[in-house]
Short mmCIF file of C-alpha atoms in Angstrom, two decimals:
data_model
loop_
_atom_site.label_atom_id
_atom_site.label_comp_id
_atom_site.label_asym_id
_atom_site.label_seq_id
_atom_site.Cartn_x
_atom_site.Cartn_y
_atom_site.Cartn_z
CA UNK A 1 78.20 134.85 77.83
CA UNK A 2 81.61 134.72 77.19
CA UNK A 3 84.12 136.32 79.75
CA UNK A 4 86.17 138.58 77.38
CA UNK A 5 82.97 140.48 76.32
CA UNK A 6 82.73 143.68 76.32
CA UNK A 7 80.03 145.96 77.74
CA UNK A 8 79.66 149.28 77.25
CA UNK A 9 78.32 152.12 80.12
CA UNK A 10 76.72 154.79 78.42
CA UNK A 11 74.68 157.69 78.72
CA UNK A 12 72.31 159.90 76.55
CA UNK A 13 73.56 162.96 76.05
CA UNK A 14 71.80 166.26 75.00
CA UNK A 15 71.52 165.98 71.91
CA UNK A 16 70.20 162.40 72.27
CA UNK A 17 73.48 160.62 70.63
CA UNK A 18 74.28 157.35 73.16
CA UNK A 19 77.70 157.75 74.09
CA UNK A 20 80.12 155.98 76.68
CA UNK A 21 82.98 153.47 77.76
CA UNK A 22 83.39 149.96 76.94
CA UNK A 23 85.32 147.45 79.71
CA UNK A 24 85.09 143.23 79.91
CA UNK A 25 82.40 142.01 81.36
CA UNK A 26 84.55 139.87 83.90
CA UNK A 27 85.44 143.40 85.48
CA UNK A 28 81.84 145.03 85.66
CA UNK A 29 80.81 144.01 89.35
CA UNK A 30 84.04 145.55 90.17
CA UNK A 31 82.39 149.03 89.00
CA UNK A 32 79.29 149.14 89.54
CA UNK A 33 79.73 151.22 92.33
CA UNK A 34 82.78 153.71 90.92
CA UNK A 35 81.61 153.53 87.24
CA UNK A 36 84.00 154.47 85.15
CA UNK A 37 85.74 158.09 84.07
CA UNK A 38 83.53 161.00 82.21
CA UNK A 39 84.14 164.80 81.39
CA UNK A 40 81.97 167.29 81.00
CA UNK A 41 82.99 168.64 77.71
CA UNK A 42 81.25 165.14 76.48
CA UNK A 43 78.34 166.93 77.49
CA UNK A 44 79.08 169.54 74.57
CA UNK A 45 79.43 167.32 71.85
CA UNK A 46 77.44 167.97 69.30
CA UNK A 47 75.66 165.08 66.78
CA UNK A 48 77.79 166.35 63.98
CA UNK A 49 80.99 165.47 65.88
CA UNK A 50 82.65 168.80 66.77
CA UNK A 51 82.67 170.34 70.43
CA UNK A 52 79.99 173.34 70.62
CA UNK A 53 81.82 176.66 71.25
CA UNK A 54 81.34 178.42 73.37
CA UNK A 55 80.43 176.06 76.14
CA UNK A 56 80.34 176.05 80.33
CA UNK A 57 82.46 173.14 80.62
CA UNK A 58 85.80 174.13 79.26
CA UNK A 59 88.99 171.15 79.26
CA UNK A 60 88.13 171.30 83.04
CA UNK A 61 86.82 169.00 85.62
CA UNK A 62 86.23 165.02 85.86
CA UNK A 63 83.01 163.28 86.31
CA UNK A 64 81.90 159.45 86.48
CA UNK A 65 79.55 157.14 84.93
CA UNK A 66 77.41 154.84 87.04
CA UNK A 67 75.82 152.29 85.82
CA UNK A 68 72.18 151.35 86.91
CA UNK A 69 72.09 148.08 86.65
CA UNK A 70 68.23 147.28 86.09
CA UNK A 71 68.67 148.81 82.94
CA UNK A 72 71.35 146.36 81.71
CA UNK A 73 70.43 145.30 78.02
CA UNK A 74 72.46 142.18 76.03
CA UNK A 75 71.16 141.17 72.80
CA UNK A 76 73.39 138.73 70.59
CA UNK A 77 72.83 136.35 68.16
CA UNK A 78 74.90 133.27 68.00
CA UNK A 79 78.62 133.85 66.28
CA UNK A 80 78.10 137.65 66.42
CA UNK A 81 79.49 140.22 68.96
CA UNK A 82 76.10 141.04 71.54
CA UNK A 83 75.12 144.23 71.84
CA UNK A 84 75.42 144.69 75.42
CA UNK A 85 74.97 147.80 77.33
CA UNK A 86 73.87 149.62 80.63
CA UNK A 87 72.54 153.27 81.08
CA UNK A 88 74.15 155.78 83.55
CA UNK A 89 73.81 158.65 85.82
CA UNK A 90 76.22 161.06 85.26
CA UNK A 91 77.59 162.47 88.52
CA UNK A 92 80.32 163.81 90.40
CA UNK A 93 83.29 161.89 91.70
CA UNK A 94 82.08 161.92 95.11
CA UNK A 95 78.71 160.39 93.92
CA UNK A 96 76.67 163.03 94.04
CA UNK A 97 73.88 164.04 91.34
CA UNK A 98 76.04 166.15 88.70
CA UNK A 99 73.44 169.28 87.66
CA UNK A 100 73.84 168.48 83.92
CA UNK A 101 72.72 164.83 83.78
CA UNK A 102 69.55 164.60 81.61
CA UNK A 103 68.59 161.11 83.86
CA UNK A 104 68.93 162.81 87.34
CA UNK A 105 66.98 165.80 86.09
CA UNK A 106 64.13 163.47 85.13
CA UNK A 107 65.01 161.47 88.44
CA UNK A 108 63.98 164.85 90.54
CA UNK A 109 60.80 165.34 88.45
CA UNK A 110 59.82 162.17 89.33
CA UNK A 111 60.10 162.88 92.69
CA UNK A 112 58.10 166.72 92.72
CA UNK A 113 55.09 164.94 91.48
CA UNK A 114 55.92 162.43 94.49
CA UNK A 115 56.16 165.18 96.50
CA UNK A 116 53.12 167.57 95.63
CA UNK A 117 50.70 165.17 94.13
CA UNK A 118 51.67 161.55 95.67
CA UNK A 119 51.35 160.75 91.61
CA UNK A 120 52.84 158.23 90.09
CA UNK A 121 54.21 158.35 86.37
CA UNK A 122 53.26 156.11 83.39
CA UNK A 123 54.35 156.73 80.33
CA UNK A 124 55.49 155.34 76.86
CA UNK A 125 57.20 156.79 73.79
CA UNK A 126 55.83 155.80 70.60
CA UNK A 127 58.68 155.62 67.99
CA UNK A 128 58.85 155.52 63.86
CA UNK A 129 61.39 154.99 61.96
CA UNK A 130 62.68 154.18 58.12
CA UNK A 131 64.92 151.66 56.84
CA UNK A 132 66.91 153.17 54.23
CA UNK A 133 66.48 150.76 51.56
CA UNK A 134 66.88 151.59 47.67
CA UNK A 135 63.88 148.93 46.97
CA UNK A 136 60.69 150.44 45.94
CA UNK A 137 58.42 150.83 48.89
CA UNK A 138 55.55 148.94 49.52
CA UNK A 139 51.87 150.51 49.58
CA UNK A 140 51.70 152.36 53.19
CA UNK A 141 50.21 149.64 55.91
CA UNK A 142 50.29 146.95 53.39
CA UNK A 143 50.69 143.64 54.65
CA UNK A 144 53.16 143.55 51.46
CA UNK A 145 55.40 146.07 53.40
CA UNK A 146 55.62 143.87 56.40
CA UNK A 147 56.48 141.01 54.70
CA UNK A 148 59.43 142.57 52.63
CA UNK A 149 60.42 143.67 55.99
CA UNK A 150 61.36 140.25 56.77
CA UNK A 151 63.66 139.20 58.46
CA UNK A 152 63.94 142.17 59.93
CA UNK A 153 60.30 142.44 61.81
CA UNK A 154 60.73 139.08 63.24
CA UNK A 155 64.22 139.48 63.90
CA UNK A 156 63.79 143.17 65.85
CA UNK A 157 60.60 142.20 68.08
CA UNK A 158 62.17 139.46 69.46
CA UNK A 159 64.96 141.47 70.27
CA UNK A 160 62.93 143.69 71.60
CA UNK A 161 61.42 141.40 74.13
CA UNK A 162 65.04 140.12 75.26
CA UNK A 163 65.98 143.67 75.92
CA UNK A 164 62.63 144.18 77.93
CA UNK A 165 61.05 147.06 76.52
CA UNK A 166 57.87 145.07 75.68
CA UNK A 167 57.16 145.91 72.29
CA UNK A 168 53.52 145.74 71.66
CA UNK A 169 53.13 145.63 67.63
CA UNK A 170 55.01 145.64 64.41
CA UNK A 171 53.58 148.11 62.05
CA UNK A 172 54.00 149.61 58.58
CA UNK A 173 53.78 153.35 58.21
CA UNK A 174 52.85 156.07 55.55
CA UNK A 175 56.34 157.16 54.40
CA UNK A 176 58.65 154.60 51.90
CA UNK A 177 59.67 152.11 54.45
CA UNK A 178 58.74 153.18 57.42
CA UNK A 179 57.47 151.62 60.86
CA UNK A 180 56.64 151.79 63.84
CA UNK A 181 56.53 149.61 67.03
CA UNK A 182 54.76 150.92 70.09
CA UNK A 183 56.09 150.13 73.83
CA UNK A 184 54.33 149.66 76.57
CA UNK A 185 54.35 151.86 79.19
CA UNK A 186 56.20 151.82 81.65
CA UNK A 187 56.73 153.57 85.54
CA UNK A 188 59.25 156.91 85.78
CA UNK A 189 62.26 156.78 84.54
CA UNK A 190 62.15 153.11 82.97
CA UNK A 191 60.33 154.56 80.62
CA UNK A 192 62.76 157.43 78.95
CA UNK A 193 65.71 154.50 79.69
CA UNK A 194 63.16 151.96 77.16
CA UNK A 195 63.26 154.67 74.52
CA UNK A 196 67.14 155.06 74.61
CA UNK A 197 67.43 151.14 74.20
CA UNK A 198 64.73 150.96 71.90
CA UNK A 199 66.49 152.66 69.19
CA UNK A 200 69.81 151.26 69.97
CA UNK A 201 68.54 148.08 69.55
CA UNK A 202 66.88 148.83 65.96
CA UNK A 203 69.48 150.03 64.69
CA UNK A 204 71.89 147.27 65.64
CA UNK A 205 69.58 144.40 64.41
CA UNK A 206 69.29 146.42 60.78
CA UNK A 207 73.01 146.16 61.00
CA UNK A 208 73.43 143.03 61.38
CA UNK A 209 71.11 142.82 58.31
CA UNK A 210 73.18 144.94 56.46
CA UNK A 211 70.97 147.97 56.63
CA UNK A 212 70.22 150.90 58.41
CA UNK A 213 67.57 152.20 60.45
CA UNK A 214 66.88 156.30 60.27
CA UNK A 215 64.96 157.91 63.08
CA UNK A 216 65.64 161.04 61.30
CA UNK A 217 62.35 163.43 61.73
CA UNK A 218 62.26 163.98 58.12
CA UNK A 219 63.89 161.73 55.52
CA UNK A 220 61.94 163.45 52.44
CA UNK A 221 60.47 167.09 52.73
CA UNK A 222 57.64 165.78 50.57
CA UNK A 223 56.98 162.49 52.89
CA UNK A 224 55.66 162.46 56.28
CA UNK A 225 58.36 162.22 59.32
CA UNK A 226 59.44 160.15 61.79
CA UNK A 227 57.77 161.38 64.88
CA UNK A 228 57.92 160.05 68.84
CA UNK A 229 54.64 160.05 70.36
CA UNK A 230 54.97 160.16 74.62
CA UNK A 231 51.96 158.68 76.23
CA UNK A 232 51.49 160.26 79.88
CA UNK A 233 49.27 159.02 82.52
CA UNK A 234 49.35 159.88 86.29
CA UNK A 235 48.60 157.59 88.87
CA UNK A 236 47.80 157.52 92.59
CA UNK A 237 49.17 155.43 95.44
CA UNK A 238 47.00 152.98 95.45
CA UNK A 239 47.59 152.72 90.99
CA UNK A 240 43.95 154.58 90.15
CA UNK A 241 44.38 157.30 87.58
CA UNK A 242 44.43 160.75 88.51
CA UNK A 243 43.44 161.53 84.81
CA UNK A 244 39.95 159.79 84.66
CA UNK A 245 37.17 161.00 84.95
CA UNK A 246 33.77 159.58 83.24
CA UNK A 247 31.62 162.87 84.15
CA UNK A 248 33.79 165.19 82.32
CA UNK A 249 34.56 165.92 78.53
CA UNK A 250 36.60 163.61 77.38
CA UNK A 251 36.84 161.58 80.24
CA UNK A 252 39.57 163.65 81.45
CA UNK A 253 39.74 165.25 84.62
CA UNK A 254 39.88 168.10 86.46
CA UNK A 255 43.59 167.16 87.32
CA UNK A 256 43.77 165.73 84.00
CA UNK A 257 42.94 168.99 82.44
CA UNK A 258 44.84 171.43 84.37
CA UNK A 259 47.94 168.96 83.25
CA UNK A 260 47.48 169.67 79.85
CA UNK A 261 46.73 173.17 80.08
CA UNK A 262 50.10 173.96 81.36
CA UNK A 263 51.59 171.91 78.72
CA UNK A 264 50.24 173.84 75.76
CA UNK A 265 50.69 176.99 77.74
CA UNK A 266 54.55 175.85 77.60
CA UNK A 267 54.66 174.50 74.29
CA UNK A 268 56.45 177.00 72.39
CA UNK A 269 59.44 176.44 74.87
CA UNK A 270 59.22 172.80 74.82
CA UNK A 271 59.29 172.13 71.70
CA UNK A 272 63.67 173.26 72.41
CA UNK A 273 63.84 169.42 74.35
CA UNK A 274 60.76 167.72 72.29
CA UNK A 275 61.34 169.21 68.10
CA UNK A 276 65.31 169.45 68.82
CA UNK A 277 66.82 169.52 65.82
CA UNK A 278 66.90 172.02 62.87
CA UNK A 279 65.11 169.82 60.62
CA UNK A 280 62.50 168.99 63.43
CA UNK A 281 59.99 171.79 62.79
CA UNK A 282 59.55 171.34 59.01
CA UNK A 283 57.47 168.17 59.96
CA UNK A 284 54.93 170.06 62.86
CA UNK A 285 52.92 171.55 60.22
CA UNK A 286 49.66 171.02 59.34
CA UNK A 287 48.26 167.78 57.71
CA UNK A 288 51.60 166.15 58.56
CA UNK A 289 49.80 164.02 60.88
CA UNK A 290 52.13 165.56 63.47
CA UNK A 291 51.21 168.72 65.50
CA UNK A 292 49.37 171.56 63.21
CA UNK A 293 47.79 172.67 66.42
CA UNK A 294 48.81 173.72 70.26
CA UNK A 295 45.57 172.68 71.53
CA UNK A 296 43.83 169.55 72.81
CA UNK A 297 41.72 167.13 71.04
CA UNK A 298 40.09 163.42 71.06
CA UNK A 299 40.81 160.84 68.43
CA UNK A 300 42.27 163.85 66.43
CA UNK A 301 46.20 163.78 65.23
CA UNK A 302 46.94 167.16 64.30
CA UNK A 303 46.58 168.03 67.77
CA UNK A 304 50.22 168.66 70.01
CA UNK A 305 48.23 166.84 72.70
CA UNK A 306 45.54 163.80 72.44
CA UNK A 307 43.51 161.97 74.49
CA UNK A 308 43.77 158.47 72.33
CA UNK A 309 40.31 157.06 72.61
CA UNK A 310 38.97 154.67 75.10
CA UNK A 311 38.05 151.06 73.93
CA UNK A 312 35.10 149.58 74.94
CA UNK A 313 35.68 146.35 73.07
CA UNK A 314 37.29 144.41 75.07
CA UNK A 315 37.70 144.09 78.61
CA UNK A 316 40.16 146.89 79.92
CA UNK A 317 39.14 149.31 82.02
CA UNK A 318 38.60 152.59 80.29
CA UNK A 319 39.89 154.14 83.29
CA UNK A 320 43.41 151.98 83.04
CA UNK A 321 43.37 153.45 79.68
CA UNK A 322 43.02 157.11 80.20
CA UNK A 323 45.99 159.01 79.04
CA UNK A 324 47.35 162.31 77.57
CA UNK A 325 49.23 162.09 74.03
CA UNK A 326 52.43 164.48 73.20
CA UNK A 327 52.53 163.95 69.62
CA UNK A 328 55.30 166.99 69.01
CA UNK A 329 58.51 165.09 69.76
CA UNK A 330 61.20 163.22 67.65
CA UNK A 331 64.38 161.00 68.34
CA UNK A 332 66.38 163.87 68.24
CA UNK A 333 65.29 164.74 71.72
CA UNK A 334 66.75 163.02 74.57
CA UNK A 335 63.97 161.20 76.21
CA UNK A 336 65.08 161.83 79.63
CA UNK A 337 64.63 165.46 79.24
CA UNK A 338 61.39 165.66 76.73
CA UNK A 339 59.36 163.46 79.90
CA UNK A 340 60.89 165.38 82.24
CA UNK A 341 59.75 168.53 80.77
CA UNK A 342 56.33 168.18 79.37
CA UNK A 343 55.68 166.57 83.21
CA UNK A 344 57.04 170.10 84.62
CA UNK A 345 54.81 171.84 82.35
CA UNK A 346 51.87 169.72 83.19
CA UNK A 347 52.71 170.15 87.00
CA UNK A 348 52.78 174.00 86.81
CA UNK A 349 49.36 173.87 85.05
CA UNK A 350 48.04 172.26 88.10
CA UNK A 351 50.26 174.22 90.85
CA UNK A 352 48.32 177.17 88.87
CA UNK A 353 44.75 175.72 88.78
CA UNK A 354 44.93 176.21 85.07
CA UNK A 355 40.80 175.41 83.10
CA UNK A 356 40.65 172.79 81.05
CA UNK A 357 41.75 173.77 77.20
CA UNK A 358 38.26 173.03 74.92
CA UNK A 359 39.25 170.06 73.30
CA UNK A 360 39.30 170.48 69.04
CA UNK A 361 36.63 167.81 67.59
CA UNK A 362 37.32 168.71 63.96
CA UNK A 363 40.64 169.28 61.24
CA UNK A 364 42.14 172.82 62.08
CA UNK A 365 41.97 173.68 58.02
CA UNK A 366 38.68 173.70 59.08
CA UNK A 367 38.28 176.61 61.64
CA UNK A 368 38.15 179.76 60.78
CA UNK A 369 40.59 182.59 61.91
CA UNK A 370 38.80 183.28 65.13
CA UNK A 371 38.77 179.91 66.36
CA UNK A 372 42.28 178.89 64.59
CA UNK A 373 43.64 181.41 66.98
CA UNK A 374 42.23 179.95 70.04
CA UNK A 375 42.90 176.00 68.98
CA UNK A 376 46.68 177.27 68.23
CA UNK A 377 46.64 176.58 64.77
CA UNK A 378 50.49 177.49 63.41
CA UNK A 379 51.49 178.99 67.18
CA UNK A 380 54.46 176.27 67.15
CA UNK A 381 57.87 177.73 66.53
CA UNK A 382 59.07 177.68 62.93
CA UNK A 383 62.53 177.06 63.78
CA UNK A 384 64.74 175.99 66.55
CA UNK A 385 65.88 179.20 66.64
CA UNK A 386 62.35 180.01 67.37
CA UNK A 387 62.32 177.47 69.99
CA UNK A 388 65.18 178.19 71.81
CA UNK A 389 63.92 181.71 71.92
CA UNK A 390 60.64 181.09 73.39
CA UNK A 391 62.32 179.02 76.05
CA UNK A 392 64.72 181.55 76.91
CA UNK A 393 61.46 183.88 76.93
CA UNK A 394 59.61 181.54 79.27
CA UNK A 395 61.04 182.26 82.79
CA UNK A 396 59.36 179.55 84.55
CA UNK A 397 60.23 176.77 81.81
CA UNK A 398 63.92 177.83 81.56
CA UNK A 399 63.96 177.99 85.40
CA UNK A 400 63.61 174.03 85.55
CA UNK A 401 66.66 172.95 84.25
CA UNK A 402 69.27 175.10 86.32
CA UNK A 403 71.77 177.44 84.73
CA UNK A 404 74.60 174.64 84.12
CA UNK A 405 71.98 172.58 82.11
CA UNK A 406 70.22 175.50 80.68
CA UNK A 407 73.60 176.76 79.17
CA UNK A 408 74.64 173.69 78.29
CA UNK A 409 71.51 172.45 75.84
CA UNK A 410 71.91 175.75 74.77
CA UNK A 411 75.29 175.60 73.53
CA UNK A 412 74.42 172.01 71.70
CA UNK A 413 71.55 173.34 70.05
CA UNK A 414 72.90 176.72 68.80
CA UNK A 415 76.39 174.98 67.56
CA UNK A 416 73.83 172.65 65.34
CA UNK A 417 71.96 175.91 64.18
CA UNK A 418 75.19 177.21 63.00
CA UNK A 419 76.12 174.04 61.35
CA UNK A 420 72.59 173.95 59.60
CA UNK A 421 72.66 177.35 58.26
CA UNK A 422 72.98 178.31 54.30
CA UNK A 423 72.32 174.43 53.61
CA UNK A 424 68.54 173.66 51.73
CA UNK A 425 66.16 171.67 53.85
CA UNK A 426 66.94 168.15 51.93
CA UNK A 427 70.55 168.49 52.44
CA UNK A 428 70.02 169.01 56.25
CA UNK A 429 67.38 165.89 56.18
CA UNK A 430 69.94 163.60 54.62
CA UNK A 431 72.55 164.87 57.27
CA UNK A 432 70.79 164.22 59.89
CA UNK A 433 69.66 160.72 58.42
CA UNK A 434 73.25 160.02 58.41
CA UNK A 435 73.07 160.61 61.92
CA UNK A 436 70.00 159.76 63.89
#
């Protein structure tokens, strides 16, 4: 590693755009305790560029970045710059948790399911992605695709692995040139910091390749999206899962069940932090392979929420296996705060003793207008307007975040509204392509 190389200390900010300071490596040990200098009108940048106005932070105040150093990332490849990077807590210049700081809110989650359940969380965000490419794509999950996404599959697994987010497979998807590459899960907040690096690192090693890598939730209104799926187990002390159970439907149990009630109870409002982008809701529609329905289902995918089905094949325990599926996110939401608020959700289903939702065993096109009511079918906001709405509507969701945060996310996400309006849907997709 050479001395005079930089490394930058960044955060994810709210609306999930990785931003930060750069200094020499030679002078990091010298602040890793300090960090380095932050404001909080960062925190009101939007993805488009321009400061969202109104916002609660004003020219005002002075905050610091400080970097975690278990999360430090370098990938480089000889004669070429490294990408090298560490993730921060925003916080106060005395040190102390600032309220606004998407990692510290997921931090405190963590540490009310500590608290009230002695749970532990696993988790795991499942990301695709497109390169934008003006070849003709390949026939979806062709081995033909793979291979003409040489030397960029080799190149970005292995990169991957150096960064430590244990990527599990390289895959080709449904939509011209896209893929997708599972992680495996990981404990708390390592997980959320593995999706923020996971996409940093794509998109630098199609750059080096003289490309570029889209997570944009929908590249072409007439192709499916880009989606992020967040895989959620709970665990106790002692690492057995506080979701299994092999008497009950599904396997899932009581525990489990209650978890997932209060998530689709709160789904309208999460889908502000999980579908955050104007564009994001055009793609949680029906036979989408997305989210057509606010319900609960097994080895179903137009279901918000999925139990992924348990594999008797091999020689892993079905219980180690046993996990709950939020398939209504994309990489427009900042990780830290879609986990941290699908696990709230899930926690107030259990504070509440919330049944078990019936679990959909067939395609919602299917059901008929009784039971497409009850499964959900079409109850997920339309817009973000819509969603931002129903979270201001939902006392106990918008209660989680604290007013400062609250009003701040708001702010981001109504600025991008405003820049969204009067444009058609394909104009807004290849914005935000541009983008994310």
């Amino acid at each position: 590693m050479s001395a005079d190389e930089l490394v930058a200390l960044v955060c994810c900010d709210l609306g999930a755009i990785v931003r930060g300071r750069a200094l020499f490596s030679s002078a990091l040990d010298a602040r890793l305790t300090e960090g380095v200098g932050w404001v909080p009108a960062n925190h009101a940048l939007t993805p488009f560029g321009p400061i969202a106005e109104p916002n609660p932070f004003g020219a005002t105040g002075d905050l610091r970045l400080t970097p975690d150093p278990t999360t430090r990332v370098r990938v480089g490849e000889d004669g070429a710059s490294a990408l090298h990077l560490i993730l921060c807590d925003i916080v106060e210049t005395d040190g102390s948790p600032w309220a606004a700081c998407p990692r510290s809110f997921l931090r405190d989650t963590l540490a009310l399911l500590d608290s009230e359940l002695g749970a532990r969380v696993m988790a795991s965000f499942e990301h695709e992605f497109q390169l934008l490419l003006d070849a003709p794509a390949a026939l979806p999950f062709s081995l033909e695709a793979q291979r003409r996404a040489e030397p960029f599959a080799t190149r970005v697994m292995n990169s991957l692995v150096a960064a430590g987010v244990e990527p599990e497979r390289f895959l080709a998807e449904y939509a011209a040139h896209q893929f997708e590459i599972p992680l495996a899960a990981a404990e708390g907040l390592a997980s959320a910091d593995r999706a923020v690096v996971f996409r940093e690192v794509v998109r630098e090693v199609a750059r080096r390749l003289d490309a570029r890598a889209t997570f944009v939730p929908l590249l072409d209104p007439s192709e499916a999206g880009n989606g992020v799926h967040v895989h959620i187990s709970l665990l106790d002390g002692g690492g057995g899962s506080l979701f299994y159970d092999s008497s009950r439907a599904g396997c899932l149990s009581e525990l489990g069940g209650q978890f997932a009630a209060g998530v689709l109870r709160h789904a309208r409002a999460l889908s502000a932090f999980t579908a955050a982008s104007p564009i994001s809701a055009a793609r949680l529609t029906p036979h989408r392979w997305s989210a057509g329905a606010v319900c609960l289902a097994e080895r179903n995918r137009e279901a918000l929420l999925r139990i992924p089905p348990l594999v008797t094949l091999g020689e892993e325990d079905p219980e180690r296996q046993l996990r709950l599926e939020y398939r209504g996110a994309d990489a427009t939401a900042n990780p830290h705060l879609a986990l941290a608020t699908i696990l709230r959700a899930g926690l107030e289903g259990i504070r509440e003793r919330l049944p078990a939702p019936p679990i959909l065993d067939r395609d919602p096109a299917e059901l008929d207008a009784a039971d497409a009511k009850r499964y959900g079918v079409g109850a997920l906001p339309s817009t973000l307007q819509e969603s931002l709405q129903a979270l201001a509507e939902d006392d106990t969701a918008r209660a989680w975040l604290g007013p400062l945060l609250y009003e701040a996310y708001v702010s981001v996400k109504q600025a991008e509204i405003d820049a969204a309006s009067g444009r058609e849907l394909e104009e807004n997709c290849r914005r935000y392509a541009a983008i994310y």
